[in-house]
Amino acid sequence: ALALSWFRIFPLLMLWFITSAIVSFYNESESIQVLREGNKYPKEFLREKLTRHSKYILILYTPVVIINALFNYEYWIINCLFIPTQLALLCLAVCMKYSNYKPNETSLSNNIILSIASLFSVIPYCLPILLIMIVNYFNKAENNLKQYLND
């Protein structure tokens, strides 16, 4: 993606495909033993997971977006809003996974909503919609995880 920064929006499109691939990994639920490994409360567990995975995206995407912004300064607003929308998509995927968490199961129920959210993440101005969805699913995930993490 770095080598193609002079193709205007193409590097961002490539990063969006990477985000979509990463988000697809959140369909499978880990075992209950892995979930309980840190012996944390649901809110703490979710915040730690969201923070850690967001750092990975930031480390991977920031250099590409900065270089793309330097080559394509006329798209500065798109470059500025790209990382927050991708982080929102990732956070939504994590929250949706744990809102329907059942140990050792693959959840396909969230695929349609996540696909629509993925399309929203292409349009940076849809960020508020994604943020509202994150808050909603974060609360659902916290409530769902209480039965597995509070013993």
CSV table of N, CA, C and O in Angstrom, one decimal, residues 27-144:
chain,number,residue,atom,x,y,z
A,27,ASN,N,-15.7,-13.8,13.9
A,27,ASN,CA,-16.8,-14.7,13.8
A,27,ASN,C,-16.7,-15.9,14.7
A,27,ASN,O,-17.7,-16.4,15.2
A,28,GLU,N,-15.5,-16.3,15.0
A,28,GLU,CA,-15.3,-17.5,15.8
A,28,GLU,C,-15.1,-17.1,17.3
A,28,GLU,O,-14.3,-16.2,17.6
A,29,SER,N,-15.7,-17.8,18.2
A,29,SER,CA,-15.6,-17.6,19.6
A,29,SER,C,-14.6,-18.6,20.2
A,29,SER,O,-14.5,-19.7,19.8
A,30,GLU,N,-13.7,-18.0,21.1
A,30,GLU,CA,-12.8,-18.8,21.8
A,30,GLU,C,-13.4,-19.7,22.9
A,30,GLU,O,-14.6,-19.5,23.2
A,31,SER,N,-12.7,-20.6,23.4
A,31,SER,CA,-13.2,-21.4,24.5
A,31,SER,C,-13.4,-20.6,25.7
A,31,SER,O,-12.8,-19.6,25.9
A,32,ILE,N,-14.2,-21.1,26.7
A,32,ILE,CA,-14.4,-20.4,27.9
A,32,ILE,C,-13.1,-20.3,28.7
A,32,ILE,O,-13.0,-19.3,29.5
A,33,GLN,N,-12.2,-21.3,28.6
A,33,GLN,CA,-11.0,-21.2,29.4
A,33,GLN,C,-10.1,-20.1,28.9
A,33,GLN,O,-9.5,-19.4,29.7
A,34,VAL,N,-10.1,-19.8,27.6
A,34,VAL,CA,-9.3,-18.7,27.1
A,34,VAL,C,-9.9,-17.4,27.5
A,34,VAL,O,-9.3,-16.4,27.8
A,35,LEU,N,-11.3,-17.3,27.5
A,35,LEU,CA,-12.0,-16.1,27.8
A,35,LEU,C,-11.7,-15.8,29.3
A,35,LEU,O,-11.5,-14.6,29.6
A,36,ARG,N,-11.7,-16.7,30.2
A,36,ARG,CA,-11.5,-16.5,31.6
A,36,ARG,C,-10.0,-16.4,32.0
A,36,ARG,O,-9.7,-16.2,33.2
A,37,GLU,N,-9.1,-16.5,31.1
A,37,GLU,CA,-7.7,-16.6,31.4
A,37,GLU,C,-7.2,-15.4,32.3
A,37,GLU,O,-6.5,-15.5,33.2
A,38,GLY,N,-7.6,-14.2,32.0
A,38,GLY,CA,-7.1,-13.0,32.7
A,38,GLY,C,-7.9,-12.7,34.0
A,38,GLY,O,-7.5,-11.9,34.7
A,39,ASN,N,-9.0,-13.5,34.2
A,39,ASN,CA,-9.8,-13.3,35.4
A,39,ASN,C,-10.2,-11.8,35.6
A,39,ASN,O,-10.0,-11.2,36.6
A,40,LYS,N,-10.8,-11.3,34.5
A,40,LYS,CA,-11.2,-9.9,34.5
A,40,LYS,C,-12.7,-9.7,34.5
A,40,LYS,O,-13.5,-10.7,34.2
A,41,TYR,N,-13.2,-8.5,34.9
A,41,TYR,CA,-14.6,-8.2,34.8
A,41,TYR,C,-14.9,-7.9,33.3
A,41,TYR,O,-14.0,-7.5,32.5
A,42,PRO,N,-16.2,-8.0,32.9
A,42,PRO,CA,-16.5,-7.8,31.5
A,42,PRO,C,-16.1,-6.5,30.9
A,42,PRO,O,-15.5,-6.5,29.8
A,43,LYS,N,-16.3,-5.4,31.6
A,43,LYS,CA,-16.0,-4.1,31.0
A,43,LYS,C,-14.4,-4.0,30.9
A,43,LYS,O,-14.0,-3.5,29.8
A,44,GLU,N,-13.7,-4.4,31.8
A,44,GLU,CA,-12.2,-4.4,31.8
A,44,GLU,C,-11.7,-5.3,30.6
A,44,GLU,O,-10.8,-4.9,29.9
A,45,PHE,N,-12.3,-6.5,30.5
A,45,PHE,CA,-11.9,-7.4,29.4
A,45,PHE,C,-12.1,-6.7,28.1
A,45,PHE,O,-11.3,-6.8,27.2
A,46,LEU,N,-13.3,-6.1,27.9
A,46,LEU,CA,-13.6,-5.5,26.6
A,46,LEU,C,-12.7,-4.3,26.3
A,46,LEU,O,-12.2,-4.2,25.2
A,47,ARG,N,-12.5,-3.5,27.3
A,47,ARG,CA,-11.7,-2.3,27.0
A,47,ARG,C,-10.2,-2.7,26.7
A,47,ARG,O,-9.6,-2.1,25.9
A,48,GLU,N,-9.7,-3.7,27.4
A,48,GLU,CA,-8.4,-4.2,27.1
A,48,GLU,C,-8.3,-4.7,25.7
A,48,GLU,O,-7.3,-4.5,25.0
A,49,LYS,N,-9.2,-5.5,25.3
A,49,LYS,CA,-9.2,-6.1,24.0
A,49,LYS,C,-9.3,-5.0,22.9
A,49,LYS,O,-8.6,-5.1,21.9
A,50,LEU,N,-10.2,-4.1,23.1
A,50,LEU,CA,-10.4,-3.0,22.1
A,50,LEU,C,-9.1,-2.1,22.1
A,50,LEU,O,-8.7,-1.8,21.0
A,51,THR,N,-8.5,-1.9,23.2
A,51,THR,CA,-7.3,-1.0,23.2
A,51,THR,C,-6.2,-1.8,22.5
A,51,THR,O,-5.5,-1.2,21.7
A,52,ARG,N,-6.0,-3.0,22.8
A,52,ARG,CA,-4.9,-3.8,22.2
A,52,ARG,C,-5.0,-3.9,20.7
A,52,ARG,O,-4.1,-3.7,20.0
A,53,HIS,N,-6.2,-4.2,20.3
A,53,HIS,CA,-6.4,-4.4,18.8
A,53,HIS,C,-6.4,-3.1,18.1
A,53,HIS,O,-5.9,-3.0,16.9
A,54,SER,N,-6.8,-2.0,18.7
A,54,SER,CA,-6.7,-0.7,18.1
A,54,SER,C,-5.3,-0.3,17.9
A,54,SER,O,-4.9,0.4,16.9
A,55,LYS,N,-4.4,-0.6,18.9
A,55,LYS,CA,-3.0,-0.3,18.8
A,55,LYS,C,-2.4,-1.0,17.6
A,55,LYS,O,-1.6,-0.4,16.9
A,56,TYR,N,-2.8,-2.2,17.4
A,56,TYR,CA,-2.2,-3.0,16.2
A,56,TYR,C,-2.6,-2.3,14.9
A,56,TYR,O,-1.8,-2.1,14.0
A,57,ILE,N,-3.9,-1.8,14.8
A,57,ILE,CA,-4.3,-1.1,13.6
A,57,ILE,C,-3.6,0.2,13.4
A,57,ILE,O,-3.1,0.5,12.3
A,58,LEU,N,-3.4,0.9,14.5
A,58,LEU,CA,-2.7,2.2,14.4
A,58,LEU,C,-1.3,2.0,14.0
A,58,LEU,O,-0.8,2.8,13.1
A,59,ILE,N,-0.6,1.0,14.5
A,59,ILE,CA,0.8,0.8,14.1
A,59,ILE,C,0.9,0.4,12.6
A,59,ILE,O,1.8,0.8,11.9
A,60,LEU,N,0.0,-0.4,12.2
A,60,LEU,CA,0.0,-0.8,10.8
A,60,LEU,C,-0.4,0.3,9.8
A,60,LEU,O,0.2,0.4,8.7
A,61,TYR,N,-1.5,1.1,10.1
A,61,TYR,CA,-2.1,2.0,9.2
A,61,TYR,C,-1.5,3.4,9.2
A,61,TYR,O,-1.5,4.1,8.2
A,62,THR,N,-1.0,3.8,10.3
A,62,THR,CA,-0.5,5.2,10.4
A,62,THR,C,0.5,5.6,9.4
A,62,THR,O,0.4,6.6,8.7
A,63,PRO,N,1.6,4.8,9.2
A,63,PRO,CA,2.6,5.2,8.2
A,63,PRO,C,2.0,5.3,6.8
A,63,PRO,O,2.3,6.3,6.0
A,64,VAL,N,1.1,4.4,6.4
A,64,VAL,CA,0.5,4.4,5.1
A,64,VAL,C,-0.3,5.7,4.9
A,64,VAL,O,-0.3,6.4,3.9
A,65,VAL,N,-1.1,6.0,5.9
A,65,VAL,CA,-2.0,7.1,5.8
A,65,VAL,C,-1.2,8.4,5.8
A,65,VAL,O,-1.6,9.4,5.0
A,66,ILE,N,-0.2,8.5,6.6
A,66,ILE,CA,0.7,9.7,6.6
A,66,ILE,C,1.3,9.9,5.2
A,66,ILE,O,1.3,11.0,4.6
A,67,ILE,N,1.9,8.9,4.6
A,67,ILE,CA,2.5,9.0,3.3
A,67,ILE,C,1.5,9.3,2.3
A,67,ILE,O,1.7,10.2,1.4
A,68,ASN,N,0.3,8.7,2.4
A,68,ASN,CA,-0.8,9.0,1.4
A,68,ASN,C,-1.2,10.5,1.5
A,68,ASN,O,-1.5,11.1,0.5
A,69,ALA,N,-1.3,11.0,2.8
A,69,ALA,CA,-1.6,12.4,3.0
A,69,ALA,C,-0.6,13.3,2.4
A,69,ALA,O,-1.0,14.4,1.9
A,70,LEU,N,0.7,12.9,2.4
A,70,LEU,CA,1.7,13.8,1.9
A,70,LEU,C,1.6,13.8,0.3
A,70,LEU,O,1.8,14.9,-0.3
A,71,PHE,N,1.4,12.7,-0.3
A,71,PHE,CA,1.3,12.6,-1.7
A,71,PHE,C,-0.1,13.2,-2.2
A,71,PHE,O,-0.1,13.7,-3.3
A,72,ASN,N,-1.1,13.1,-1.4
A,72,ASN,CA,-2.4,13.5,-1.9
A,72,ASN,C,-3.1,14.4,-0.9
A,72,ASN,O,-4.1,14.1,-0.3
A,73,TYR,N,-2.4,15.6,-0.7
A,73,TYR,CA,-2.9,16.5,0.3
A,73,TYR,C,-4.3,17.1,0.1
A,73,TYR,O,-4.9,17.5,1.0
A,74,GLU,N,-4.8,17.0,-1.2
A,74,GLU,CA,-6.1,17.5,-1.5
A,74,GLU,C,-7.2,16.6,-0.9
A,74,GLU,O,-8.3,17.0,-0.8
A,75,TYR,N,-6.8,15.4,-0.5
A,75,TYR,CA,-7.8,14.5,0.2
A,75,TYR,C,-7.5,14.4,1.7
A,75,TYR,O,-7.7,13.4,2.3
A,76,TRP,N,-7.1,15.5,2.3
A,76,TRP,CA,-6.7,15.5,3.7
A,76,TRP,C,-7.8,15.1,4.6
A,76,TRP,O,-7.6,14.4,5.6
A,77,ILE,N,-9.0,15.4,4.3
A,77,ILE,CA,-10.2,15.1,5.2
A,77,ILE,C,-10.4,13.6,5.2
A,77,ILE,O,-10.7,13.0,6.2
A,78,ILE,N,-10.3,13.0,4.0
A,78,ILE,CA,-10.5,11.5,3.9
A,78,ILE,C,-9.3,10.8,4.6
A,78,ILE,O,-9.6,9.8,5.3
A,79,ASN,N,-8.1,11.3,4.5
A,79,ASN,CA,-7.0,10.7,5.2
A,79,ASN,C,-7.1,10.8,6.7
A,79,ASN,O,-6.7,9.9,7.4
A,80,CYS,N,-7.6,12.0,7.1
A,80,CYS,CA,-7.7,12.2,8.6
A,80,CYS,C,-8.8,11.3,9.2
A,80,CYS,O,-8.7,10.9,10.3
A,81,LEU,N,-9.9,11.1,8.5
A,81,LEU,CA,-11.0,10.3,9.0
A,81,LEU,C,-10.9,8.8,8.8
A,81,LEU,O,-11.7,8.0,9.3
A,82,PHE,N,-9.9,8.4,7.9
A,82,PHE,CA,-9.8,7.0,7.6
A,82,PHE,C,-9.5,6.1,8.8
A,82,PHE,O,-10.2,5.1,9.0
A,83,ILE,N,-8.5,6.4,9.5
A,83,ILE,CA,-8.1,5.6,10.7
A,83,ILE,C,-9.2,5.5,11.7
A,83,ILE,O,-9.5,4.4,12.2
A,84,PRO,N,-9.8,6.6,12.1
A,84,PRO,CA,-10.9,6.5,13.0
A,84,PRO,C,-12.1,5.6,12.5
A,84,PRO,O,-12.7,4.9,13.3
A,85,THR,N,-12.4,5.7,11.2
A,85,THR,CA,-13.5,4.8,10.7
A,85,THR,C,-13.1,3.3,10.8
A,85,THR,O,-13.9,2.5,11.1
A,86,GLN,N,-11.8,3.1,10.5
A,86,GLN,CA,-11.3,1.7,10.5
A,86,GLN,C,-11.3,1.2,11.9
A,86,GLN,O,-11.6,0.0,12.2
A,87,LEU,N,-10.9,2.0,12.9
A,87,LEU,CA,-10.9,1.6,14.3
A,87,LEU,C,-12.3,1.4,14.8
A,87,LEU,O,-12.5,0.4,15.5
A,88,ALA,N,-13.2,2.2,14.3
A,88,ALA,CA,-14.6,2.0,14.7
A,88,ALA,C,-15.1,0.7,14.1
A,88,ALA,O,-15.9,0.0,14.9
A,89,LEU,N,-14.8,0.3,12.9
A,89,LEU,CA,-15.2,-0.9,12.4
A,89,LEU,C,-14.6,-2.1,13.2
A,89,LEU,O,-15.3,-3.1,13.5
A,90,LEU,N,-13.4,-2.0,13.5
A,90,LEU,CA,-12.7,-3.1,14.3
A,90,LEU,C,-13.4,-3.2,15.7
A,90,LEU,O,-13.7,-4.3,16.2
A,91,CYS,N,-13.6,-2.1,16.3
A,91,CYS,CA,-14.3,-2.1,17.7
A,91,CYS,C,-15.7,-2.6,17.6
A,91,CYS,O,-16.1,-3.4,18.5
A,92,LEU,N,-16.4,-2.3,16.5
A,92,LEU,CA,-17.7,-2.8,16.3
A,92,LEU,C,-17.7,-4.3,16.2
A,92,LEU,O,-18.5,-5.1,16.8
A,93,ALA,N,-16.7,-4.9,15.4
A,93,ALA,CA,-16.6,-6.3,15.3
A,93,ALA,C,-16.4,-7.0,16.6
A,93,ALA,O,-17.0,-8.1,16.9
A,94,VAL,N,-15.5,-6.4,17.4
A,94,VAL,CA,-15.2,-7.0,18.7
A,94,VAL,C,-16.4,-7.0,19.6
A,94,VAL,O,-16.8,-8.0,20.2
A,95,CYS,N,-17.1,-5.9,19.6
A,95,CYS,CA,-18.3,-5.8,20.5
A,95,CYS,C,-19.4,-6.7,20.0
A,95,CYS,O,-20.1,-7.3,20.8
A,96,MET,N,-19.6,-6.8,18.7
A,96,MET,CA,-20.6,-7.7,18.2
A,96,MET,C,-20.3,-9.1,18.5
A,96,MET,O,-21.2,-9.9,18.8
A,97,LYS,N,-19.0,-9.5,18.4
A,97,LYS,CA,-18.6,-10.9,18.7
A,97,LYS,C,-19.0,-11.2,20.2
A,97,LYS,O,-19.6,-12.3,20.4
A,98,TYR,N,-18.7,-10.4,21.1
A,98,TYR,CA,-18.9,-10.7,22.5
A,98,TYR,C,-20.4,-10.4,22.9
A,98,TYR,O,-20.8,-10.9,24.0
A,99,SER,N,-21.1,-9.7,22.1
A,99,SER,CA,-22.5,-9.5,22.4
A,99,SER,C,-23.3,-10.8,22.2
A,99,SER,O,-24.4,-11.0,22.8
A,100,ASN,N,-22.8,-11.6,21.3
A,100,ASN,CA,-23.4,-12.9,21.0
A,100,ASN,C,-22.5,-14.1,21.3
A,100,ASN,O,-22.7,-15.2,20.8
A,101,TYR,N,-21.6,-13.9,22.2
A,101,TYR,CA,-20.6,-14.9,22.6
A,101,TYR,C,-21.3,-16.2,23.2
A,101,TYR,O,-22.1,-16.1,24.1
A,102,LYS,N,-20.9,-17.3,22.6
A,102,LYS,CA,-21.2,-18.6,23.1
A,102,LYS,C,-19.9,-19.4,22.9
A,102,LYS,O,-19.3,-19.4,21.8
A,103,PRO,N,-19.4,-20.0,24.0
A,103,PRO,CA,-18.0,-20.7,23.8
A,103,PRO,C,-18.0,-21.7,22.7
A,103,PRO,O,-18.9,-22.4,22.4
A,104,ASN,N,-16.9,-21.6,22.0
A,104,ASN,CA,-16.5,-22.6,20.9
A,104,ASN,C,-17.5,-22.6,19.7
A,104,ASN,O,-17.7,-23.6,19.1
A,105,GLU,N,-18.2,-21.5,19.5
A,105,GLU,CA,-19.2,-21.5,18.4
A,105,GLU,C,-18.8,-20.4,17.4
A,105,GLU,O,-18.1,-19.4,17.7
A,106,THR,N,-19.2,-20.6,16.2
A,106,THR,CA,-19.0,-19.6,15.1
A,106,THR,C,-20.3,-18.9,14.9
A,106,THR,O,-21.3,-19.5,14.7
A,107,SER,N,-20.2,-17.6,15.1
A,107,SER,CA,-21.4,-16.7,15.0
A,107,SER,C,-21.5,-16.1,13.6
A,107,SER,O,-20.7,-15.3,13.2
A,108,LEU,N,-22.5,-16.5,12.9
A,108,LEU,CA,-22.7,-15.9,11.6
A,108,LEU,C,-23.9,-14.9,11.6
A,108,LEU,O,-24.1,-14.3,10.6
A,109,SER,N,-24.5,-14.7,12.7
A,109,SER,CA,-25.6,-13.8,12.8
A,109,SER,C,-25.2,-12.3,12.6
A,109,SER,O,-26.0,-11.5,12.2
A,110,ASN,N,-24.0,-12.0,12.9
A,110,ASN,CA,-23.5,-10.6,12.8
A,110,ASN,C,-23.0,-10.2,11.4
A,110,ASN,O,-22.7,-9.1,11.2
A,111,ASN,N,-22.9,-11.2,10.5
A,111,ASN,CA,-22.3,-10.9,9.2
A,111,ASN,C,-22.9,-9.8,8.4
A,111,ASN,O,-22.3,-9.0,7.8
A,112,ILE,N,-24.3,-9.8,8.3
A,112,ILE,CA,-25.0,-8.8,7.5
A,112,ILE,C,-24.7,-7.4,8.1
A,112,ILE,O,-24.4,-6.5,7.4
A,113,ILE,N,-24.9,-7.3,9.4
A,113,ILE,CA,-24.7,-6.0,10.0
A,113,ILE,C,-23.3,-5.5,9.9
A,113,ILE,O,-23.0,-4.4,9.6
A,114,LEU,N,-22.4,-6.5,10.0
A,114,LEU,CA,-20.9,-6.1,9.9
A,114,LEU,C,-20.6,-5.8,8.5
A,114,LEU,O,-19.7,-4.9,8.2
A,115,SER,N,-21.2,-6.4,7.5
A,115,SER,CA,-21.0,-6.0,6.1
A,115,SER,C,-21.5,-4.6,5.8
A,115,SER,O,-20.8,-3.9,5.1
A,116,ILE,N,-22.6,-4.3,6.3
A,116,ILE,CA,-23.2,-2.9,6.1
A,116,ILE,C,-22.3,-1.9,6.8
A,116,ILE,O,-21.9,-0.9,6.2
A,117,ALA,N,-21.8,-2.3,8.0
A,117,ALA,CA,-20.9,-1.4,8.8
A,117,ALA,C,-19.6,-1.2,8.0
A,117,ALA,O,-19.0,-0.1,8.0
A,118,SER,N,-19.1,-2.3,7.4
A,118,SER,CA,-17.9,-2.2,6.6
A,118,SER,C,-18.1,-1.2,5.4
A,118,SER,O,-17.1,-0.5,5.1
A,119,LEU,N,-19.2,-1.2,4.8
A,119,LEU,CA,-19.5,-0.3,3.7
A,119,LEU,C,-19.6,1.1,4.3
A,119,LEU,O,-19.1,2.1,3.6
A,120,PHE,N,-20.1,1.3,5.5
A,120,PHE,CA,-20.2,2.6,6.1
A,120,PHE,C,-18.8,3.1,6.4
A,120,PHE,O,-18.5,4.3,6.3
A,121,SER,N,-17.9,2.2,6.7
A,121,SER,CA,-16.5,2.6,7.0
A,121,SER,C,-15.7,3.2,5.8
A,121,SER,O,-14.7,3.8,6.0
A,122,VAL,N,-16.2,2.9,4.6
A,122,VAL,CA,-15.6,3.5,3.4
A,122,VAL,C,-15.9,5.0,3.3
A,122,VAL,O,-15.2,5.8,2.8
A,123,ILE,N,-17.1,5.4,3.9
A,123,ILE,CA,-17.5,6.8,3.8
A,123,ILE,C,-17.2,7.4,5.2
A,123,ILE,O,-17.9,7.1,6.2
A,124,PRO,N,-16.2,8.2,5.3
A,124,PRO,CA,-15.8,8.7,6.6
A,124,PRO,C,-16.9,9.5,7.3
A,124,PRO,O,-16.9,9.6,8.5
A,125,TYR,N,-17.8,10.0,6.6
A,125,TYR,CA,-18.9,10.8,7.2
A,125,TYR,C,-19.9,10.0,8.0
A,125,TYR,O,-20.8,10.5,8.7
A,126,CYS,N,-19.8,8.7,7.8
A,126,CYS,CA,-20.7,7.7,8.5
A,126,CYS,C,-20.1,7.3,9.9
A,126,CYS,O,-20.7,6.4,10.5
A,127,LEU,N,-19.0,7.9,10.3
A,127,LEU,CA,-18.4,7.6,11.6
A,127,LEU,C,-19.4,7.7,12.7
A,127,LEU,O,-19.4,6.8,13.6
A,128,PRO,N,-20.2,8.7,12.8
A,128,PRO,CA,-21.2,8.8,14.0
A,128,PRO,C,-22.1,7.6,14.1
A,128,PRO,O,-22.4,7.1,15.1
A,129,ILE,N,-22.5,7.0,12.9
A,129,ILE,CA,-23.4,5.8,12.9
A,129,ILE,C,-22.6,4.7,13.5
A,129,ILE,O,-23.2,3.9,14.3
A,130,LEU,N,-21.4,4.5,13.1
A,130,LEU,CA,-20.6,3.4,13.7
A,130,LEU,C,-20.4,3.6,15.2
A,130,LEU,O,-20.4,2.6,15.9
A,131,LEU,N,-20.2,4.8,15.6
A,131,LEU,CA,-19.9,5.0,17.0
A,131,LEU,C,-21.2,4.7,17.9
A,131,LEU,O,-21.1,4.1,19.0
A,132,ILE,N,-22.3,5.1,17.3
A,132,ILE,CA,-23.6,4.7,18.0
A,132,ILE,C,-23.8,3.2,18.1
A,132,ILE,O,-24.2,2.7,19.2
A,133,MET,N,-23.4,2.5,17.0
A,133,MET,CA,-23.5,1.1,17.0
A,133,MET,C,-22.5,0.4,18.0
A,133,MET,O,-22.9,-0.5,18.7
A,134,ILE,N,-21.3,1.0,18.1
A,134,ILE,CA,-20.3,0.5,19.1
A,134,ILE,C,-20.9,0.6,20.5
A,134,ILE,O,-20.7,-0.4,21.3
A,135,VAL,N,-21.4,1.7,20.9
A,135,VAL,CA,-21.9,1.9,22.2
A,135,VAL,C,-23.0,0.9,22.5
A,135,VAL,O,-23.0,0.3,23.6
A,136,ASN,N,-23.9,0.7,21.6
A,136,ASN,CA,-25.0,-0.2,21.7
A,136,ASN,C,-24.5,-1.6,21.9
A,136,ASN,O,-24.9,-2.3,22.9
A,137,TYR,N,-23.6,-2.1,21.1
A,137,TYR,CA,-23.1,-3.4,21.1
A,137,TYR,C,-22.1,-3.6,22.3
A,137,TYR,O,-21.9,-4.7,22.8
A,138,PHE,N,-21.4,-2.6,22.7
A,138,PHE,CA,-20.5,-2.7,23.9
A,138,PHE,C,-21.4,-3.0,25.1
A,138,PHE,O,-21.0,-3.9,25.9
A,139,ASN,N,-22.5,-2.3,25.3
A,139,ASN,CA,-23.4,-2.6,26.4
A,139,ASN,C,-23.9,-4.0,26.4
A,139,ASN,O,-24.0,-4.7,27.4
A,140,LYS,N,-24.3,-4.5,25.2
A,140,LYS,CA,-24.8,-5.8,25.0
A,140,LYS,C,-23.7,-6.9,25.3
A,140,LYS,O,-24.0,-7.9,25.9
A,141,ALA,N,-22.5,-6.6,24.8
A,141,ALA,CA,-21.4,-7.5,25.1
A,141,ALA,C,-21.1,-7.6,26.6
A,141,ALA,O,-20.8,-8.7,27.1
A,142,GLU,N,-21.1,-6.4,27.2
A,142,GLU,CA,-20.8,-6.4,28.7
A,142,GLU,C,-21.8,-7.3,29.4
A,142,GLU,O,-21.5,-8.1,30.3
A,143,ASN,N,-23.1,-7.1,29.1
A,143,ASN,CA,-24.1,-7.9,29.7
A,143,ASN,C,-24.0,-9.4,29.4
A,143,ASN,O,-24.2,-10.2,30.3
A,144,ASN,N,-23.7,-9.7,28.2
A,144,ASN,CA,-23.6,-11.1,27.8
A,144,ASN,C,-22.4,-11.8,28.5
A,144,ASN,O,-22.4,-12.9,28.9
